[in-house]
PDB file of C-alpha atoms in Angstrom:
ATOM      1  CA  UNK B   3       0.000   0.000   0.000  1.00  0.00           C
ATOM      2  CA  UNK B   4       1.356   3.470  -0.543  1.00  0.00           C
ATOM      3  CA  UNK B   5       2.411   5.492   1.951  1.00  0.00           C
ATOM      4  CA  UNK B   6       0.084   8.631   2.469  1.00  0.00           C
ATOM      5  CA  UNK B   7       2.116  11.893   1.600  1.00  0.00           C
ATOM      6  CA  UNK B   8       3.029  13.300   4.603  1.00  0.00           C
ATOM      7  CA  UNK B   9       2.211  16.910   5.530  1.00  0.00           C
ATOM      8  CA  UNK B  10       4.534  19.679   4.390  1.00  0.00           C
ATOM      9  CA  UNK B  11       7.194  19.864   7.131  1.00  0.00           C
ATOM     10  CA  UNK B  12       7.930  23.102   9.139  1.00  0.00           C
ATOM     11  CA  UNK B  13      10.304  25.024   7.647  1.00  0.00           C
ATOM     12  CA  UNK B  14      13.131  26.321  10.082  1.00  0.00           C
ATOM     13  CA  UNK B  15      12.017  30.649   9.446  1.00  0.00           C
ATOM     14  CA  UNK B  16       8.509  29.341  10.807  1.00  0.00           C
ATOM     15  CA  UNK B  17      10.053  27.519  13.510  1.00  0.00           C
ATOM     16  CA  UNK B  18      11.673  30.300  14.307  1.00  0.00           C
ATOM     17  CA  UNK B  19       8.674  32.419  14.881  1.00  0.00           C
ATOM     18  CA  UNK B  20       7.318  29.948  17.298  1.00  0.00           C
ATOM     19  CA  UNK B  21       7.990  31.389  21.001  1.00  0.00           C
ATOM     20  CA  UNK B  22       9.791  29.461  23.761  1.00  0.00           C
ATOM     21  CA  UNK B  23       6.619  28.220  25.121  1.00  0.00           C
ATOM     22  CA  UNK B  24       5.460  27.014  21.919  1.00  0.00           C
ATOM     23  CA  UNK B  25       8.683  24.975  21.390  1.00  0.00           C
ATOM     24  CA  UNK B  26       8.613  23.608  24.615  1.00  0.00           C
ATOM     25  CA  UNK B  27       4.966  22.426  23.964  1.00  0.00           C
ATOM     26  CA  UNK B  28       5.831  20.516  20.974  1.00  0.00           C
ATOM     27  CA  UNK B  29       9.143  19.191  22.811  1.00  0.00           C
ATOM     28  CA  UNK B  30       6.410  17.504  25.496  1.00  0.00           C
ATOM     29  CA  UNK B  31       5.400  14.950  23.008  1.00  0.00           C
ATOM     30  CA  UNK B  32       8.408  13.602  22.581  1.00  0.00           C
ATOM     31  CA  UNK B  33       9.199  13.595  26.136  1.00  0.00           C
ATOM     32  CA  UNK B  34       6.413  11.632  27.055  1.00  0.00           C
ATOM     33  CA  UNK B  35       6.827   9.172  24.449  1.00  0.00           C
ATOM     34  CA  UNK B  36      10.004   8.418  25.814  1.00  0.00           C
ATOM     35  CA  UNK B  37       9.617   8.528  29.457  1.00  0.00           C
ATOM     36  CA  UNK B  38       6.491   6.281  29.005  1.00  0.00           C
ATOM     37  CA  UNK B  39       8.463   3.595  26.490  1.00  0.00           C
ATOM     38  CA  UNK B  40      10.996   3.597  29.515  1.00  0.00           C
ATOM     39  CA  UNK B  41       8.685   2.718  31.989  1.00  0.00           C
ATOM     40  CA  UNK B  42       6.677   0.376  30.048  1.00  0.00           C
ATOM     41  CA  UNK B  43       9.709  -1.664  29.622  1.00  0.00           C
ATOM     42  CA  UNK B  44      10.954  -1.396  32.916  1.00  0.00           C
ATOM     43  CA  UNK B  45       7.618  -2.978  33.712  1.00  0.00           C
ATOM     44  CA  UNK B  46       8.471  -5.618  31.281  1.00  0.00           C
ATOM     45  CA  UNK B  47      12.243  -6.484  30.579  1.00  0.00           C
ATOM     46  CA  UNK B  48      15.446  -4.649  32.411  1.00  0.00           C
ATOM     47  CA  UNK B  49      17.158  -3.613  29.463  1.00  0.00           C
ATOM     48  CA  UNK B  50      16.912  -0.228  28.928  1.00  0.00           C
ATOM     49  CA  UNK B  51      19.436   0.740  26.838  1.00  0.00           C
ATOM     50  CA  UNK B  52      18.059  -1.582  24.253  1.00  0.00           C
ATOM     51  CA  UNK B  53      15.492   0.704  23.725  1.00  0.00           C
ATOM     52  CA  UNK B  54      17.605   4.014  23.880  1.00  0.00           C
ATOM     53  CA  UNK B  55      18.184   4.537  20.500  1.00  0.00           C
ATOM     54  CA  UNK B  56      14.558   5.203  20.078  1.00  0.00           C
ATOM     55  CA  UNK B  57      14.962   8.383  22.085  1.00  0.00           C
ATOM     56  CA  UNK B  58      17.175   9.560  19.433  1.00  0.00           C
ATOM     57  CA  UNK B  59      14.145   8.422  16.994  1.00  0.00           C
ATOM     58  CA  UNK B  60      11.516  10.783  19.075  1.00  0.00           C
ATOM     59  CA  UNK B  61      13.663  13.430  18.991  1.00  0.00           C
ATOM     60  CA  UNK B  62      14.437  13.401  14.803  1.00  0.00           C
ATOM     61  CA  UNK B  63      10.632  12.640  14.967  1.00  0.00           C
ATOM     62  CA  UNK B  64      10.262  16.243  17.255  1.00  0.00           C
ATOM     63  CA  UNK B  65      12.687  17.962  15.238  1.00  0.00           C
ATOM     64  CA  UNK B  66      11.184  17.516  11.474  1.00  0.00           C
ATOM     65  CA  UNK B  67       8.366  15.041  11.660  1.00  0.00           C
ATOM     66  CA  UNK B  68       7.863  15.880   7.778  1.00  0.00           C
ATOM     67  CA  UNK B  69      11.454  15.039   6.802  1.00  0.00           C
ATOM     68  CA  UNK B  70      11.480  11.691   4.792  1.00  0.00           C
ATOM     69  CA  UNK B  71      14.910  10.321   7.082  1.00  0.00           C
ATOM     70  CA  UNK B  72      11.831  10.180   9.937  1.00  0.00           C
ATOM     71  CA  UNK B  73       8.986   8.663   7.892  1.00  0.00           C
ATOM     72  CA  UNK B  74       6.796   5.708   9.183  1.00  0.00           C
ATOM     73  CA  UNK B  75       8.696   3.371   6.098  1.00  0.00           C
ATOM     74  CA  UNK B  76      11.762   4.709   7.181  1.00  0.00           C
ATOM     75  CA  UNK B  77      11.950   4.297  10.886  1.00  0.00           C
ATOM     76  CA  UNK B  78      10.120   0.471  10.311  1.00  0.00           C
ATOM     77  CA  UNK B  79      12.469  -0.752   8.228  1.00  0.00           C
ATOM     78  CA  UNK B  80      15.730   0.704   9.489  1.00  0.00           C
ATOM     79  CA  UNK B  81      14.773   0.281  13.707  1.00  0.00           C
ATOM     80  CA  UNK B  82      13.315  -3.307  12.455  1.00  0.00           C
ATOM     81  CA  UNK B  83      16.403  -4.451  10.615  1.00  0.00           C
ATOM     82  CA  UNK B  84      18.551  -2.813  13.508  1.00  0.00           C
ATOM     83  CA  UNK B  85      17.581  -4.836  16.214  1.00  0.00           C
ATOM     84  CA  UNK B  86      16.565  -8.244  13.822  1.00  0.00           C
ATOM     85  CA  UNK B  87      20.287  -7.953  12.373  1.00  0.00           C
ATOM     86  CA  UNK B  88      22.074  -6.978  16.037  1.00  0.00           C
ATOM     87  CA  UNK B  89      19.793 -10.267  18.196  1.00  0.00           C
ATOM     88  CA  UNK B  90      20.839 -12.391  14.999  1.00  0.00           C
ATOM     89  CA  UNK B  91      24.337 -11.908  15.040  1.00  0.00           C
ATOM     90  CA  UNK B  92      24.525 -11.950  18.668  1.00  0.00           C
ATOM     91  CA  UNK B  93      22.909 -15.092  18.755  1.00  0.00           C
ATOM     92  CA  UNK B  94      24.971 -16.525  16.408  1.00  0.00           C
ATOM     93  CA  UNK B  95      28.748 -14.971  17.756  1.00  0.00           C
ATOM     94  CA  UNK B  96      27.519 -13.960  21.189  1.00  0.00           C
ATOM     95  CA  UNK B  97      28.611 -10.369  22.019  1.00  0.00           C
ATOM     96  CA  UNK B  98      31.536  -8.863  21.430  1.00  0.00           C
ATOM     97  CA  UNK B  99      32.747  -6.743  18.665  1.00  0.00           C
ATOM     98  CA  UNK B 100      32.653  -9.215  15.267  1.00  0.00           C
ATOM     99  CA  UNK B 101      29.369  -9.447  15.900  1.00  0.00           C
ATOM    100  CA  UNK B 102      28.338  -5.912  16.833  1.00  0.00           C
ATOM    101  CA  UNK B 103      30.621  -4.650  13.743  1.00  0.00           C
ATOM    102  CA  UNK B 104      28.712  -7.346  11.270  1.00  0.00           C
ATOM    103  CA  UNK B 105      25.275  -6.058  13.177  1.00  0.00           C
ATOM    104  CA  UNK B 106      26.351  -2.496  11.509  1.00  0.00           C
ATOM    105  CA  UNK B 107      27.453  -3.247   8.317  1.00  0.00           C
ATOM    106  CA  UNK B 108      24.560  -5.436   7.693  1.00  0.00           C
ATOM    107  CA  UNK B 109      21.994  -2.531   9.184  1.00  0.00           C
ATOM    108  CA  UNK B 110      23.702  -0.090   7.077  1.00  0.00           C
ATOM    109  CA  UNK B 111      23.630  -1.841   3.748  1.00  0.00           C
ATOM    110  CA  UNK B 112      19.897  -2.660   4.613  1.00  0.00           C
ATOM    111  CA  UNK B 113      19.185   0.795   5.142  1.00  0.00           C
ATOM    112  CA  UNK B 114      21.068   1.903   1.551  1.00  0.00           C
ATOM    113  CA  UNK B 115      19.245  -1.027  -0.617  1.00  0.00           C
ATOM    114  CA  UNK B 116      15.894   0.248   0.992  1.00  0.00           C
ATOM    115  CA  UNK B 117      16.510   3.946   0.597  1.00  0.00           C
ATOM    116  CA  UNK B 118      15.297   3.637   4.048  1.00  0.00           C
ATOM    117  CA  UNK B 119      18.156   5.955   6.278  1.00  0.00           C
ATOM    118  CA  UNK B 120      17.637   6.554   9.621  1.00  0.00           C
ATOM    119  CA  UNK B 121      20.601   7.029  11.694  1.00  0.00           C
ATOM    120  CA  UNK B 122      19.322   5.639  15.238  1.00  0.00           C
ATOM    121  CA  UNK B 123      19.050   2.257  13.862  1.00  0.00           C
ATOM    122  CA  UNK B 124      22.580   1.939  13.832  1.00  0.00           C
ATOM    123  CA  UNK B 125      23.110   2.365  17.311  1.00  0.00           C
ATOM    124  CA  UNK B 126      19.582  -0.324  17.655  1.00  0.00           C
ATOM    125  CA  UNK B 127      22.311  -2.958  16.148  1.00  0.00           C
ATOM    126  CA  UNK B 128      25.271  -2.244  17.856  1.00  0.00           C
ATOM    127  CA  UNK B 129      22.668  -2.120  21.402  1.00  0.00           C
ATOM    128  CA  UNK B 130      21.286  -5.364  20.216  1.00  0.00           C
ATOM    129  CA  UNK B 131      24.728  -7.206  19.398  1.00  0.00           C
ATOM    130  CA  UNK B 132      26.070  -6.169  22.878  1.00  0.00           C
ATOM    131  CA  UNK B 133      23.385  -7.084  24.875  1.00  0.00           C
ATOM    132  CA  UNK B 134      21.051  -9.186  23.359  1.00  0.00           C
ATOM    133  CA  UNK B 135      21.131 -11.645  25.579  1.00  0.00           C
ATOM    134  CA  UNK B 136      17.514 -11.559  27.515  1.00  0.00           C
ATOM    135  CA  UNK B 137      15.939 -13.768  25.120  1.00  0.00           C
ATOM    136  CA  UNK B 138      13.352 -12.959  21.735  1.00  0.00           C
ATOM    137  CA  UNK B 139      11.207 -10.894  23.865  1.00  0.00           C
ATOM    138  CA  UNK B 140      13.387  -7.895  23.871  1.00  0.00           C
ATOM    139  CA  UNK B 141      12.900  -7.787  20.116  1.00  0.00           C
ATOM    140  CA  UNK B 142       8.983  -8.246  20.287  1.00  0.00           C
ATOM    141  CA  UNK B 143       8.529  -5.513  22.965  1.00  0.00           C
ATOM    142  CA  UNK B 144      10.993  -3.180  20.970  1.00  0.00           C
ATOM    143  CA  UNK B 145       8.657  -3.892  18.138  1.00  0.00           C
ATOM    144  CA  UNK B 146       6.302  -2.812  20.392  1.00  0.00           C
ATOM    145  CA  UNK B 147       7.878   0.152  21.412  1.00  0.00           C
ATOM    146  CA  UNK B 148       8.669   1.101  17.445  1.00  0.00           C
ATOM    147  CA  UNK B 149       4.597   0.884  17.283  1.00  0.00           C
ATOM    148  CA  UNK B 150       4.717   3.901  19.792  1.00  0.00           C
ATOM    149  CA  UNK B 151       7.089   5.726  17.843  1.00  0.00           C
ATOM    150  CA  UNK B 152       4.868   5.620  14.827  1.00  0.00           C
ATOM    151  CA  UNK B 153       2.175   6.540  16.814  1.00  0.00           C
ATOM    152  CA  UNK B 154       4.386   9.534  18.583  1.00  0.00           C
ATOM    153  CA  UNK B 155       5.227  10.641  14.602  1.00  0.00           C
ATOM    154  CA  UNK B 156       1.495  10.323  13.656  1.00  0.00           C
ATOM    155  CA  UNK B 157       0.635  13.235  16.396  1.00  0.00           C
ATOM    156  CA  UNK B 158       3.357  15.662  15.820  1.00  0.00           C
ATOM    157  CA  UNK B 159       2.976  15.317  12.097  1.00  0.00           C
ATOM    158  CA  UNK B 160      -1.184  15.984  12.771  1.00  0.00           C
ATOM    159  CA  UNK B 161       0.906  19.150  15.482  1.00  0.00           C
ATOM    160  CA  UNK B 162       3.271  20.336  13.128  1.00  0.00           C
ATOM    161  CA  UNK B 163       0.421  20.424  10.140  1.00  0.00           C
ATOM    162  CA  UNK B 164      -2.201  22.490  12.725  1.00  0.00           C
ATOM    163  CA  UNK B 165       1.249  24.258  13.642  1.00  0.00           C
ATOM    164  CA  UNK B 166       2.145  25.162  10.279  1.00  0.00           C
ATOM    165  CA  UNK B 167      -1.671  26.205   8.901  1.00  0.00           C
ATOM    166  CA  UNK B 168      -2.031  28.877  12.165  1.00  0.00           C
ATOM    167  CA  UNK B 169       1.398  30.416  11.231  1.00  0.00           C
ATOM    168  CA  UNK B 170       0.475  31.212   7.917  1.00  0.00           C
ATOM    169  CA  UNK B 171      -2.543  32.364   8.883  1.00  0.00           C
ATOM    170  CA  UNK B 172      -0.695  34.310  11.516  1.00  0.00           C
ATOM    171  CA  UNK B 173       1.172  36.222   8.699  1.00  0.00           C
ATOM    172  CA  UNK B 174      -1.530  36.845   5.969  1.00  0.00           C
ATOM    173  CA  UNK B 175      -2.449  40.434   5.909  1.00  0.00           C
ATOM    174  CA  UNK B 176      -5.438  41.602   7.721  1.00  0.00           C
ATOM    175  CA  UNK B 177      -7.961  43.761   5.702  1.00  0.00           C
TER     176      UNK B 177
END
């Protein structure tokens, strides 16, 4: 199926018009997102820093949600591959740095043959090579967590289009 075109993305002179307060506001998404992946999965696994890359992921998301490096394609397939590519290699050389530096070539050259980039991934594979040791849950509840991501881009592309239509209508002429 297609992917929807996303809504035009905030350029940086109307970012710039947006007050402190307003950036702050739209930084709260993000935040949330994060701090309630975090606790989610303390709930269920003690592995944090599997999941850590996907703050980086929430904040590119925060930063440009419209930018096609943060798409819903993009951050699937690259976060997806990331951890698939760092729990397989683990698996099969147990951790340590072969493994980890196979996990990133492999996540990279997924990444280029999809036209899928999306820097955080890379650090998904190297978290998943070192420490992938908890067993295949990790990678279904960071499949999970990737599911809140999307949702997390879903609202700030629905802020940033809202955002975007009041701040041209901010700076139309009045008659």
């Amino acid at each position: 199926m297609p992917e929807l075109p996303a809504p035009a993305p905030i350029n940086s002179s109307a970012r710039r018009l947006l007050s402190r307060r307003g950036e702050l506001l739209l930084a709260v998404l993000p935040v949330i997102t994060v701090l309630g992946l975090l606790w989610l999965l303390k709930l269920l696994s003690n592995q944090q820093l599997l999941f850590a890359s996907l703050a980086s992921s929430c904040f590119l998301i925060y930063l440009d949600p419209g930018h096609p490096t943060n798409s819903g394609r993009t951050l699937v397939i690259s976060q997806l591959s990331g951890a698939i590519l760092g729990f397989a290699f683990h698996a099969w050389l147990g951790p340590g740095y072969l493994g980890a530096a196979l996990a990133l070539l492999s996540v990279i050259g997924v990444m280029i043959a999809a036209d899928a980039m999306h820097p955080p991934a890379v650090a998904t594979a190297l978290n998943f090579a070192f420490r992938a040791g908890a067993g295949e849950g990790n990678l279904l509840l960071f499949g999970l967590a990737v599911g809140l991501v999307l949702v997390l881009l879903a609202v700030q592309r629905g802020s940033a289009y809202v955002l975007g239509r009041l701040t041209r209508a901010a700076s139309l002429p009045s008659f």
